[in-house]
mmCIF file of C-alpha atoms and ligand atoms in Angstrom:
data_model
loop_
_atom_site.group_PDB
_atom_site.id
_atom_site.type_symbol
_atom_site.label_atom_id
_atom_site.label_comp_id
_atom_site.label_asym_id
_atom_site.label_seq_id
_atom_site.Cartn_x
_atom_site.Cartn_y
_atom_site.Cartn_z
ATOM 1 C CA MET A 1 0.000 0.000 0.000
ATOM 2 C CA PRO A 2 1.554 3.383 -0.941
ATOM 3 C CA ARG A 3 2.520 5.602 1.939
ATOM 4 C CA ARG A 4 0.688 8.873 2.522
ATOM 5 C CA ARG A 5 3.805 10.896 1.626
ATOM 6 C CA ASP A 6 4.091 9.077 -1.750
ATOM 7 C CA LEU A 7 0.442 9.736 -2.448
ATOM 8 C CA LEU A 8 0.911 13.426 -1.720
ATOM 9 C CA LEU A 9 4.013 13.610 -3.911
ATOM 10 C CA GLY A 10 2.172 11.755 -6.660
ATOM 11 C CA ALA A 11 -0.732 14.171 -6.480
ATOM 12 C CA ALA A 12 1.669 17.133 -6.652
ATOM 13 C CA ALA A 13 3.422 15.618 -9.668
ATOM 14 C CA ALA A 14 0.089 15.011 -11.379
ATOM 15 C CA LEU A 15 -0.773 18.665 -10.880
ATOM 16 C CA ALA A 16 2.590 19.861 -12.165
ATOM 17 C CA ALA A 17 3.075 17.450 -15.064
ATOM 18 C CA PRO A 18 0.434 18.756 -17.460
ATOM 19 C CA ALA A 19 1.718 22.300 -17.003
ATOM 20 C CA ALA A 20 5.276 21.191 -17.807
ATOM 21 C CA ALA A 21 4.147 19.202 -20.837
ATOM 22 C CA ARG A 22 2.243 22.208 -22.081
ATOM 23 C CA ALA A 23 5.089 24.660 -21.639
ATOM 24 C CA ALA A 24 5.723 24.764 -25.378
ATOM 25 C CA ASP A 25 2.228 25.473 -26.563
ATOM 26 C CA GLY A 26 0.602 27.755 -24.020
ATOM 27 C CA LEU A 27 -3.098 28.131 -23.361
ATOM 28 C CA ARG A 28 -3.906 28.107 -27.071
ATOM 29 C CA GLY A 29 -2.841 24.466 -27.261
ATOM 30 C CA VAL A 30 -4.540 23.429 -24.032
ATOM 31 C CA ALA A 31 -7.801 25.004 -25.193
ATOM 32 C CA ALA A 32 -7.561 23.724 -28.768
ATOM 33 C CA ALA A 33 -7.218 20.143 -27.516
ATOM 34 C CA ARG A 34 -10.789 20.533 -26.228
ATOM 35 C CA GLY A 35 -12.136 22.426 -29.252
ATOM 36 C CA ILE A 36 -11.991 25.782 -27.452
ATOM 37 C CA ARG A 37 -10.343 28.910 -28.836
ATOM 38 C CA PHE A 38 -8.220 30.963 -26.446
ATOM 39 C CA GLY A 39 -7.120 34.467 -27.269
ATOM 40 C CA LEU A 40 -5.728 37.777 -26.068
ATOM 41 C CA ALA A 41 -6.391 41.469 -26.634
ATOM 42 C CA VAL A 42 -3.330 43.146 -28.081
ATOM 43 C CA GLN A 43 -2.023 46.551 -28.994
ATOM 44 C CA GLY A 44 -0.264 46.714 -32.352
ATOM 45 C CA ASP A 45 2.789 48.566 -31.037
ATOM 46 C CA ALA A 46 3.470 45.893 -28.376
ATOM 47 C CA LEU A 47 3.556 43.223 -31.078
ATOM 48 C CA VAL A 48 5.935 45.289 -33.180
ATOM 49 C CA ASN A 49 8.224 46.835 -30.518
ATOM 50 C CA ASP A 50 8.240 44.376 -27.639
ATOM 51 C CA PRO A 51 9.714 40.980 -28.558
ATOM 52 C CA ARG A 52 8.858 39.445 -25.198
ATOM 53 C CA ALA A 53 5.207 40.416 -25.494
ATOM 54 C CA ALA A 54 5.144 39.211 -29.098
ATOM 55 C CA ALA A 55 6.601 35.825 -28.114
ATOM 56 C CA ALA A 56 4.041 35.398 -25.332
ATOM 57 C CA VAL A 57 1.192 36.314 -27.647
ATOM 58 C CA ALA A 58 2.451 33.832 -30.233
ATOM 59 C CA ALA A 59 2.722 31.047 -27.645
ATOM 60 C CA GLU A 60 -0.487 31.644 -25.718
ATOM 61 C CA ALA A 61 -3.116 32.914 -28.175
ATOM 62 C CA ALA A 62 -4.997 31.317 -31.048
ATOM 63 C CA VAL A 63 -7.164 34.427 -31.447
ATOM 64 C CA LEU A 64 -6.175 38.090 -31.294
ATOM 65 C CA VAL A 65 -8.490 41.017 -30.736
ATOM 66 C CA PRO A 66 -7.332 44.612 -31.128
ATOM 67 C CA GLU A 67 -7.629 46.375 -27.780
ATOM 68 C CA GLY A 68 -8.000 49.730 -29.511
ATOM 69 C CA GLY A 69 -7.038 49.275 -33.157
ATOM 70 C CA GLY A 70 -10.560 48.460 -34.366
ATOM 71 C CA LYS A 71 -12.302 51.377 -32.670
ATOM 72 C CA TRP A 72 -13.397 54.571 -34.404
ATOM 73 C CA LEU A 73 -10.716 56.516 -32.524
ATOM 74 C CA ALA A 74 -7.998 54.485 -34.248
ATOM 75 C CA LEU A 75 -9.645 53.937 -37.619
ATOM 76 C CA ARG A 76 -11.157 57.401 -38.164
ATOM 77 C CA PRO A 77 -8.717 60.138 -37.103
ATOM 78 C CA GLU A 78 -10.361 62.683 -39.416
ATOM 79 C CA GLU A 79 -13.463 62.774 -41.523
ATOM 80 C CA GLY A 80 -12.844 60.913 -44.765
ATOM 81 C CA VAL A 81 -9.544 59.440 -43.523
ATOM 82 C CA TYR A 82 -9.168 55.775 -42.605
ATOM 83 C CA ASP A 83 -6.131 54.556 -40.693
ATOM 84 C CA PHE A 84 -5.805 50.783 -40.680
ATOM 85 C CA SER A 85 -2.161 50.758 -39.585
ATOM 86 C CA GLU A 86 -2.626 49.232 -36.128
ATOM 87 C CA LEU A 87 -5.291 46.778 -37.240
ATOM 88 C CA ASP A 88 -3.179 45.696 -40.211
ATOM 89 C CA ALA A 89 -0.155 45.120 -37.947
ATOM 90 C CA ILE A 90 -2.249 42.816 -35.768
ATOM 91 C CA ILE A 91 -3.688 41.001 -38.785
ATOM 92 C CA ALA A 92 -0.181 40.479 -40.200
ATOM 93 C CA PHE A 93 1.118 39.166 -36.864
ATOM 94 C CA ALA A 94 -1.823 36.759 -36.628
ATOM 95 C CA ALA A 95 -1.213 35.490 -40.155
ATOM 96 C CA ARG A 96 2.435 34.756 -39.302
ATOM 97 C CA HIS A 97 1.460 32.831 -36.172
ATOM 98 C CA GLY A 98 -1.529 30.827 -37.366
ATOM 99 C CA GLN A 99 -3.958 32.941 -35.353
ATOM 100 C CA THR A 100 -7.369 34.350 -36.212
ATOM 101 C CA VAL A 101 -8.494 37.895 -35.424
ATOM 102 C CA ARG A 102 -11.825 39.049 -34.052
ATOM 103 C CA GLY A 103 -12.978 42.603 -34.575
ATOM 104 C CA HIS A 104 -13.732 45.060 -31.782
ATOM 105 C CA THR A 105 -15.811 47.184 -32.273
ATOM 106 C CA LEU A 106 -17.889 48.663 -35.069
ATOM 107 C CA LEU A 107 -20.045 50.731 -32.701
ATOM 108 C CA TRP A 108 -19.356 51.961 -29.158
ATOM 109 C CA HIS A 109 -20.358 55.026 -27.178
ATOM 110 C CA ALA A 110 -16.673 55.801 -26.422
ATOM 111 C CA ALA A 111 -13.359 56.118 -28.297
ATOM 112 C CA MET A 112 -14.439 58.501 -31.043
ATOM 113 C CA GLU A 113 -12.739 61.703 -32.179
ATOM 114 C CA ASP A 114 -14.510 65.034 -31.686
ATOM 115 C CA TRP A 115 -15.335 65.270 -35.397
ATOM 116 C CA THR A 116 -17.332 62.028 -35.158
ATOM 117 C CA LEU A 117 -19.222 63.182 -32.066
ATOM 118 C CA ALA A 118 -19.997 66.530 -33.724
ATOM 119 C CA ALA A 119 -21.244 64.819 -36.860
ATOM 120 C CA LEU A 120 -23.495 62.481 -34.852
ATOM 121 C CA LYS A 121 -24.986 65.483 -33.055
ATOM 122 C CA GLU A 122 -26.342 66.666 -36.394
ATOM 123 C CA GLY A 123 -28.841 63.781 -36.356
ATOM 124 C CA ALA A 124 -29.754 60.764 -38.456
ATOM 125 C CA ALA A 125 -29.349 62.422 -41.832
ATOM 126 C CA ARG A 126 -25.650 62.781 -41.028
ATOM 127 C CA GLY A 127 -25.186 59.799 -38.685
ATOM 128 C CA ARG A 128 -26.684 57.118 -40.867
ATOM 129 C CA PRO A 129 -24.463 57.663 -43.933
ATOM 130 C CA LEU A 130 -21.503 57.895 -41.557
ATOM 131 C CA LEU A 131 -22.296 54.462 -40.134
ATOM 132 C CA GLU A 132 -22.961 53.010 -43.601
ATOM 133 C CA ALA A 133 -19.669 54.345 -44.998
ATOM 134 C CA HIS A 134 -17.738 53.013 -41.990
ATOM 135 C CA PHE A 135 -19.243 49.559 -42.368
ATOM 136 C CA ASP A 136 -18.585 49.632 -46.144
ATOM 137 C CA ARG A 137 -14.944 50.496 -45.823
ATOM 138 C CA VAL A 138 -13.997 48.626 -42.640
ATOM 139 C CA LEU A 139 -15.797 45.376 -43.446
ATOM 140 C CA ALA A 140 -14.383 45.376 -46.984
ATOM 141 C CA HIS A 141 -10.859 46.037 -45.695
ATOM 142 C CA THR A 142 -11.005 43.259 -43.078
ATOM 143 C CA ALA A 143 -13.206 40.754 -44.953
ATOM 144 C CA LEU A 144 -10.455 38.196 -45.506
ATOM 145 C CA ALA A 145 -8.882 38.425 -42.051
ATOM 146 C CA ILE A 146 -11.721 39.077 -39.610
ATOM 147 C CA ARG A 147 -14.699 36.742 -39.638
ATOM 148 C CA ASP A 148 -16.217 37.816 -36.318
ATOM 149 C CA TRP A 149 -16.879 41.442 -35.334
ATOM 150 C CA ASP A 150 -18.356 43.016 -32.257
ATOM 151 C CA VAL A 151 -20.977 44.956 -34.161
ATOM 152 C CA ALA A 152 -21.965 46.797 -31.006
ATOM 153 C CA ASN A 153 -20.310 47.083 -27.628
ATOM 154 C CA GLU A 154 -21.973 48.040 -24.322
ATOM 155 C CA ALA A 155 -25.144 49.408 -25.920
ATOM 156 C CA VAL A 156 -27.323 48.321 -22.986
ATOM 157 C CA ALA A 157 -27.614 50.903 -20.203
ATOM 158 C CA ASP A 158 -25.722 50.228 -16.987
ATOM 159 C CA PRO A 159 -28.433 49.709 -14.316
ATOM 160 C CA ARG A 160 -26.391 51.910 -11.957
ATOM 161 C CA ASP A 161 -26.844 54.848 -14.345
ATOM 162 C CA SER A 162 -30.255 54.474 -15.920
ATOM 163 C CA ALA A 163 -33.546 52.594 -15.869
ATOM 164 C CA ASP A 164 -33.662 52.533 -19.689
ATOM 165 C CA LEU A 165 -32.839 49.483 -21.779
ATOM 166 C CA LEU A 166 -30.379 51.316 -24.008
ATOM 167 C CA ARG A 167 -27.427 53.466 -22.997
ATOM 168 C CA LYS A 168 -27.669 57.121 -23.934
ATOM 169 C CA SER A 169 -24.943 56.740 -26.562
ATOM 170 C CA PRO A 170 -24.104 59.253 -29.298
ATOM 171 C CA TRP A 171 -25.340 56.591 -31.754
ATOM 172 C CA LEU A 172 -28.700 56.253 -29.983
ATOM 173 C CA GLU A 173 -29.096 60.014 -29.876
ATOM 174 C CA SER A 174 -28.202 60.408 -33.526
ATOM 175 C CA LEU A 175 -30.027 57.469 -35.097
ATOM 176 C CA GLY A 176 -32.795 56.620 -32.622
ATOM 177 C CA PRO A 177 -33.650 53.417 -30.761
ATOM 178 C CA ASP A 178 -33.472 51.124 -33.780
ATOM 179 C CA TYR A 179 -29.803 51.917 -34.446
ATOM 180 C CA LEU A 180 -28.700 48.452 -33.343
ATOM 181 C CA ASP A 181 -31.134 46.752 -35.729
ATOM 182 C CA LEU A 182 -29.810 49.013 -38.455
ATOM 183 C CA ALA A 183 -26.191 48.234 -37.617
ATOM 184 C CA PHE A 184 -26.554 44.445 -37.446
ATOM 185 C CA ARG A 185 -28.558 44.469 -40.703
ATOM 186 C CA ALA A 186 -25.947 46.683 -42.339
ATOM 187 C CA ALA A 187 -23.187 44.266 -41.318
ATOM 188 C CA ARG A 188 -25.050 41.215 -42.621
ATOM 189 C CA GLN A 189 -25.877 42.978 -45.875
ATOM 190 C CA ARG A 190 -22.204 43.712 -46.494
ATOM 191 C CA ASP A 191 -20.883 40.275 -45.539
ATOM 192 C CA ALA A 192 -23.375 37.433 -45.361
ATOM 193 C CA GLY A 193 -20.926 35.005 -43.679
ATOM 194 C CA LEU A 194 -19.543 37.324 -41.024
ATOM 195 C CA ALA A 195 -20.303 36.337 -37.398
ATOM 196 C CA LEU A 196 -22.129 39.263 -35.792
ATOM 197 C CA THR A 197 -21.550 39.643 -32.054
ATOM 198 C CA TYR A 198 -23.129 41.796 -29.368
ATOM 199 C CA ASN A 199 -20.610 42.395 -26.566
ATOM 200 C CA ASP A 200 -21.225 43.643 -23.011
ATOM 201 C CA TYR A 201 -20.023 43.678 -19.402
ATOM 202 C CA GLY A 202 -21.703 43.277 -16.030
ATOM 203 C CA CYS A 203 -23.513 39.980 -16.737
ATOM 204 C CA GLU A 204 -21.050 37.777 -14.887
ATOM 205 C CA GLN A 205 -21.660 37.845 -11.167
ATOM 206 C CA ASP A 206 -24.268 37.659 -8.445
ATOM 207 C CA THR A 207 -25.321 41.194 -7.571
ATOM 208 C CA PRO A 208 -28.674 42.896 -8.204
ATOM 209 C CA VAL A 209 -26.927 45.037 -10.842
ATOM 210 C CA ASP A 210 -25.690 41.928 -12.681
ATOM 211 C CA ASP A 211 -29.193 40.388 -12.433
ATOM 212 C CA GLU A 212 -30.706 43.461 -14.068
ATOM 213 C CA LYS A 213 -27.976 43.720 -16.706
ATOM 214 C CA ARG A 214 -28.511 40.069 -17.702
ATOM 215 C CA ARG A 215 -32.244 40.753 -17.962
ATOM 216 C CA ARG A 216 -31.628 43.757 -20.211
ATOM 217 C CA VAL A 217 -29.107 42.036 -22.479
ATOM 218 C CA LEU A 218 -31.484 39.114 -22.889
ATOM 219 C CA ALA A 219 -34.344 41.503 -23.647
ATOM 220 C CA LEU A 220 -32.228 43.235 -26.273
ATOM 221 C CA VAL A 221 -31.094 40.125 -28.122
ATOM 222 C CA ARG A 222 -34.475 38.402 -27.795
ATOM 223 C CA GLY A 223 -36.101 41.486 -29.319
ATOM 224 C CA MET A 224 -33.596 41.440 -32.168
ATOM 225 C CA ARG A 225 -34.298 37.759 -32.766
ATOM 226 C CA ASP A 226 -38.087 38.402 -32.724
ATOM 227 C CA ARG A 227 -37.703 41.208 -35.255
ATOM 228 C CA GLY A 228 -35.578 39.032 -37.552
ATOM 229 C CA VAL A 229 -32.466 41.131 -36.978
ATOM 230 C CA PRO A 230 -29.317 39.092 -37.724
ATOM 231 C CA ILE A 231 -27.174 38.343 -34.673
ATOM 232 C CA ASP A 232 -24.987 35.300 -34.138
ATOM 233 C CA ALA A 233 -23.249 35.604 -30.793
ATOM 234 C CA VAL A 234 -23.097 37.343 -27.443
ATOM 235 C CA GLY A 235 -19.748 38.226 -25.940
ATOM 236 C CA ILE A 236 -19.669 38.167 -22.141
ATOM 237 C CA GLN A 237 -16.743 40.466 -21.409
ATOM 238 C CA GLY A 238 -15.690 38.908 -18.103
ATOM 239 C CA HIS A 239 -14.146 41.850 -16.268
ATOM 240 C CA LEU A 240 -14.601 39.921 -13.026
ATOM 241 C CA ARG A 241 -14.707 41.702 -9.674
ATOM 242 C CA LEU A 242 -12.925 39.813 -6.939
ATOM 243 C CA GLY A 243 -14.955 41.473 -4.211
ATOM 244 C CA ASP A 244 -18.357 40.499 -5.673
ATOM 245 C CA PRO A 245 -20.138 37.167 -5.240
ATOM 246 C CA PHE A 246 -20.488 34.660 -8.077
ATOM 247 C CA SER A 247 -23.348 32.280 -8.776
ATOM 248 C CA ALA A 248 -22.701 29.478 -11.243
ATOM 249 C CA PRO A 249 -26.444 28.663 -11.520
ATOM 250 C CA LYS A 250 -27.321 32.265 -12.401
ATOM 251 C CA LEU A 251 -24.594 32.533 -15.027
ATOM 252 C CA ALA A 252 -25.473 29.086 -16.391
ATOM 253 C CA ALA A 253 -29.125 30.126 -16.746
ATOM 254 C CA PHE A 254 -28.068 33.249 -18.660
ATOM 255 C CA VAL A 255 -25.826 31.259 -21.002
ATOM 256 C CA ARG A 256 -28.620 28.709 -21.505
ATOM 257 C CA SER A 257 -31.101 31.453 -22.417
ATOM 258 C CA LEU A 258 -28.678 32.830 -25.001
ATOM 259 C CA ARG A 259 -28.000 29.362 -26.418
ATOM 260 C CA ASP A 260 -31.764 28.692 -26.561
ATOM 261 C CA LEU A 261 -32.040 31.744 -28.809
ATOM 262 C CA GLY A 262 -29.574 30.039 -31.145
ATOM 263 C CA LEU A 263 -26.684 32.322 -30.203
ATOM 264 C CA ARG A 264 -23.017 31.445 -29.737
ATOM 265 C CA VAL A 265 -21.546 32.547 -26.444
ATOM 266 C CA LEU A 266 -17.939 33.539 -25.816
ATOM 267 C CA VAL A 267 -15.887 35.282 -23.142
ATOM 268 C CA THR A 268 -14.317 38.309 -24.775
ATOM 269 C CA GLU A 269 -12.405 40.415 -22.216
ATOM 270 C CA LEU A 270 -11.534 38.270 -19.228
ATOM 271 C CA ASP A 271 -9.503 39.813 -16.401
ATOM 272 C CA MET A 272 -9.760 40.509 -12.670
ATOM 273 C CA ILE A 273 -10.647 43.782 -10.965
ATOM 274 C CA GLU A 274 -9.283 43.266 -7.470
ATOM 275 C CA ASP A 275 -10.905 46.309 -5.861
ATOM 276 C CA GLU A 276 -9.453 47.383 -2.549
ATOM 277 C CA LEU A 277 -8.811 43.855 -1.377
ATOM 278 C CA ARG A 278 -6.481 43.981 1.595
ATOM 279 C CA SER A 279 -4.444 40.843 1.083
ATOM 280 C CA ASP A 280 -1.064 39.878 -0.328
ATOM 281 C CA ALA A 281 -0.384 38.851 -3.918
ATOM 282 C CA ALA A 282 -0.492 35.118 -3.185
ATOM 283 C CA GLU A 283 -3.891 35.312 -1.542
ATOM 284 C CA ARG A 284 -5.267 37.548 -4.286
ATOM 285 C CA ASP A 285 -3.906 35.176 -6.944
ATOM 286 C CA ALA A 286 -5.511 32.180 -5.257
ATOM 287 C CA ARG A 287 -8.891 33.888 -5.031
ATOM 288 C CA SER A 288 -8.655 35.190 -8.597
ATOM 289 C CA ALA A 289 -7.803 31.739 -9.928
ATOM 290 C CA ALA A 290 -10.766 30.141 -8.156
ATOM 291 C CA LEU A 291 -13.187 32.758 -9.500
ATOM 292 C CA VAL A 292 -11.778 32.567 -13.047
ATOM 293 C CA HIS A 293 -12.031 28.774 -12.980
ATOM 294 C CA ALA A 294 -15.645 28.858 -11.784
ATOM 295 C CA PHE A 295 -16.637 31.544 -14.287
ATOM 296 C CA VAL A 296 -14.922 30.026 -17.335
ATOM 297 C CA SER A 297 -16.038 26.473 -16.496
ATOM 298 C CA THR A 298 -19.644 27.635 -16.235
ATOM 299 C CA VAL A 299 -19.546 29.343 -19.632
ATOM 300 C CA LEU A 300 -17.817 26.388 -21.304
ATOM 301 C CA GLU A 301 -20.155 23.823 -19.725
ATOM 302 C CA GLY A 302 -23.040 25.902 -21.098
ATOM 303 C CA GLY A 303 -21.632 25.630 -24.615
ATOM 304 C CA GLY A 304 -19.310 28.652 -24.797
ATOM 305 C CA ASP A 305 -16.555 28.033 -27.309
ATOM 306 C CA ALA A 306 -13.950 30.801 -26.950
ATOM 307 C CA VAL A 307 -12.251 32.694 -24.133
ATOM 308 C CA LEU A 308 -10.186 35.835 -24.617
ATOM 309 C CA CYS A 309 -8.252 37.715 -21.939
ATOM 310 C CA TRP A 310 -8.029 41.492 -22.134
ATOM 311 C CA GLY A 311 -4.263 41.969 -22.316
ATOM 312 C CA VAL A 312 -1.017 40.020 -22.341
ATOM 313 C CA THR A 313 0.586 40.498 -18.895
ATOM 314 C CA ASP A 314 -0.446 42.358 -15.740
ATOM 315 C CA PRO A 315 1.338 45.600 -16.706
ATOM 316 C CA HIS A 316 -0.267 45.516 -20.180
ATOM 317 C CA SER A 317 -3.738 45.689 -18.629
ATOM 318 C CA TRP A 318 -6.082 48.658 -19.024
ATOM 319 C CA ILE A 319 -6.477 48.375 -15.242
ATOM 320 C CA GLY A 320 -4.142 51.026 -13.941
ATOM 321 C CA ARG A 321 -4.644 53.234 -16.977
ATOM 322 C CA GLU A 322 -8.280 54.239 -16.471
ATOM 323 C CA PRO A 323 -9.783 56.366 -13.703
ATOM 324 C CA GLY A 324 -11.486 54.229 -11.062
ATOM 325 C CA TYR A 325 -9.211 51.253 -11.805
ATOM 326 C CA PRO A 326 -5.941 52.051 -10.017
ATOM 327 C CA ALA A 327 -2.620 50.414 -10.813
ATOM 328 C CA LEU A 328 -2.112 49.682 -7.113
ATOM 329 C CA VAL A 329 -4.470 47.576 -5.018
ATOM 330 C CA SER A 330 -3.922 48.326 -1.333
ATOM 331 C CA GLY A 331 -0.405 49.459 -2.212
ATOM 332 C CA LEU A 332 0.462 46.411 -4.362
ATOM 333 C CA PRO A 333 0.518 46.267 -8.181
ATOM 334 C CA ALA A 334 -2.744 45.024 -9.685
ATOM 335 C CA ARG A 335 -2.637 41.415 -10.934
ATOM 336 C CA PRO A 336 -5.513 41.170 -13.401
ATOM 337 C CA LEU A 337 -4.171 38.710 -16.028
ATOM 338 C CA PRO A 338 -2.795 35.137 -16.331
ATOM 339 C CA LEU A 339 0.858 36.215 -16.837
ATOM 340 C CA ASP A 340 2.722 38.505 -14.437
ATOM 341 C CA ALA A 341 5.148 41.310 -15.240
ATOM 342 C CA GLU A 342 7.929 38.749 -15.731
ATOM 343 C CA TYR A 343 5.787 36.608 -18.034
ATOM 344 C CA ARG A 344 5.492 33.932 -15.333
ATOM 345 C CA ARG A 345 2.353 31.821 -15.360
ATOM 346 C CA LYS A 346 0.189 32.757 -12.401
ATOM 347 C CA PRO A 347 -2.450 30.603 -10.697
ATOM 348 C CA MET A 348 -4.959 32.236 -13.080
ATOM 349 C CA TRP A 349 -3.098 30.690 -16.039
ATOM 350 C CA HIS A 350 -3.353 27.251 -14.434
ATOM 351 C CA ALA A 351 -7.001 27.826 -13.541
ATOM 352 C CA LEU A 352 -7.738 28.561 -17.191
ATOM 353 C CA ALA A 353 -5.849 25.459 -18.301
ATOM 354 C CA ARG A 354 -7.819 23.290 -15.892
ATOM 355 C CA ALA A 355 -11.117 24.853 -16.937
ATOM 356 C CA PHE A 356 -10.272 24.133 -20.588
ATOM 357 C CA GLU A 357 -9.416 20.542 -19.673
ATOM 358 C CA GLY A 358 -12.702 20.175 -17.799
ATOM 359 C CA ARG A 359 -10.862 19.499 -14.533
ATOM 360 C CA PRO A 360 -11.761 20.905 -11.117
ATOM 361 C CA TRP A 361 -9.815 23.616 -9.302
ATOM 362 C CA PRO A 362 -7.488 23.206 -7.563
HETATM 363 O O1 G3I B 1 -1.979 55.563 -27.360
HETATM 364 C C1 G3I B 1 -2.179 56.740 -26.546
HETATM 365 C C2 G3I B 1 -0.858 57.368 -26.211
HETATM 366 O O2 G3I B 1 -0.253 57.820 -27.392
HETATM 367 C C3 G3I B 1 -1.104 58.533 -25.235
HETATM 368 O O3 G3I B 1 0.106 59.071 -24.830
HETATM 369 C C4 G3I B 1 -1.857 58.059 -24.001
HETATM 370 C C5 G3I B 1 -2.189 59.185 -23.041
HETATM 371 O O4 G3I B 1 -3.423 58.962 -22.396
HETATM 372 O O5 G3I B 1 -3.055 57.478 -24.420
HETATM 373 C C6 G3I B 1 -2.890 56.347 -25.265
HETATM 374 O O6 G3I B 1 -4.151 55.888 -25.641
HETATM 375 C C7 G3I B 1 -4.866 55.177 -24.665
HETATM 376 C C8 G3I B 1 -5.193 53.811 -25.240
HETATM 377 O O7 G3I B 1 -6.050 53.140 -24.369
HETATM 378 C C9 G3I B 1 -3.945 52.960 -25.487
HETATM 379 O O8 G3I B 1 -3.331 52.649 -24.275
HETATM 380 C C10 G3I B 1 -6.140 55.959 -24.358
HETATM 381 O O9 G3I B 1 -5.801 57.164 -23.685
HETATM 382 C C11 G3I B 1 -7.057 55.138 -23.499
HETATM 383 O O10 G3I B 1 -8.307 55.794 -23.373
HETATM 384 C C12 G3I B 1 -7.276 53.790 -24.152
HETATM 385 O O11 G3I B 1 -8.061 53.042 -23.278
HETATM 386 C C13 G3I B 1 -8.673 51.889 -23.818
HETATM 387 C C14 G3I B 1 -10.176 51.987 -23.531
HETATM 388 O O12 G3I B 1 -10.825 50.776 -23.878
HETATM 389 C C15 G3I B 1 -10.814 53.101 -24.358
HETATM 390 O O13 G3I B 1 -10.694 52.830 -25.724
HETATM 391 C C16 G3I B 1 -8.086 50.687 -23.115
HETATM 392 O O14 G3I B 1 -6.729 50.515 -23.535
HETATM 393 C C17 G3I B 1 -8.888 49.432 -23.461
HETATM 394 O O15 G3I B 1 -8.415 48.361 -22.699
HETATM 395 C C18 G3I B 1 -10.354 49.675 -23.140
HETATM 396 O O16 G3I B 1 -11.061 48.509 -23.516
HETATM 397 C C19 G3I B 1 -12.414 48.436 -23.116
HETATM 398 C C20 G3I B 1 -13.139 47.675 -24.204
HETATM 399 O O17 G3I B 1 -12.939 48.295 -25.451
HETATM 400 C C21 G3I B 1 -14.620 47.548 -23.886
HETATM 401 N N1 G3I B 1 -14.831 46.960 -22.579
HETATM 402 C C22 G3I B 1 -14.108 47.609 -21.482
HETATM 403 C C23 G3I B 1 -12.624 47.693 -21.791
HETATM 404 C C24 G3I B 1 -11.869 48.301 -20.631
HETATM 405 O O18 G3I B 1 -12.258 49.624 -20.440
#
């Protein structure tokens, strides 16, 4: 009969072995073995100027999404001018590394130059041709490389801000409440085989605000389905909040409702907002890994087929660059992503691997 110590060592080796065997292929390989696509949000300049980041992206990701390069701010610096430089750099990198690219985002309330906002203020007669021309040019330019676009991002109102279904976006104010129907139809008209995704945050956890956001997103996409508006997928962003509770049954019910509408479901922007959690890095990492594992497993068990993290390593994250999301959590650097500043695999990396393999955590 094996001794207890041998059993413990054996269990430790079993935990470590798959990670060692996978060292060469990264999460993209672990996920692909189970028919799941894993990806990362990237900035074009990091891929071009930072060899370490580029190597990690090549090893870990099967799918790339431009963190900013597909937004109006990047693509439309001036009226009549299109700048595809960042997007093209990402597309070229992906082609060299056997990766696909998903598009983010044809419409959003943020990341637009002043000229765009001023034009939208003039109303539908100006806004509609602007949208149509953007879709014409951008979808034609990316048709070969990008087969899945976020047609609209965060169009549903945040329940903390408004009781309305739709956010008071410059697009809503310019084009009226059917602007999403118009946009999804415009995308389908221009490219019949393109996967059309609606992407949003705040549907992940177990707070009254998440409950209401899930209800609103479902109402939006169900309404689109009822009206015959083309939509193929819903992206659950996955900016998880470590301080908030999580309910697998609630998330599973949401995913099931989306799947029952015939929609694909994917996780598009996974990372961890650690709030003001007063604990050391090891404890935060352990809690983050457990939450990521529970969240990702629930989506995958419900039929989700892709998971993308929003950045390459902790210091690449948007957390720390935007007001309200400080770079320091209780005096320690934020740790939102699976790789740390030294490109070491954190517990979150291993939690993702185990979720992809359908194994429990830890
Ligand atoms: O590139 C410029 C740089 O030249 C300049 O010196 C610097 C000064 O502020 O700004 C840099 O641009 C920043 C850009 O990120 C690149 O880092 C912008 O200010 C900043 O606003 C922009 O933030 C992005 C934000 O969306 C707004 O577009 C974040 O990187 C990006 O992670 C974030 O992504 C969003 C998703 O699209 C939707 N879901 C939420 C998510 C996080 O907010």
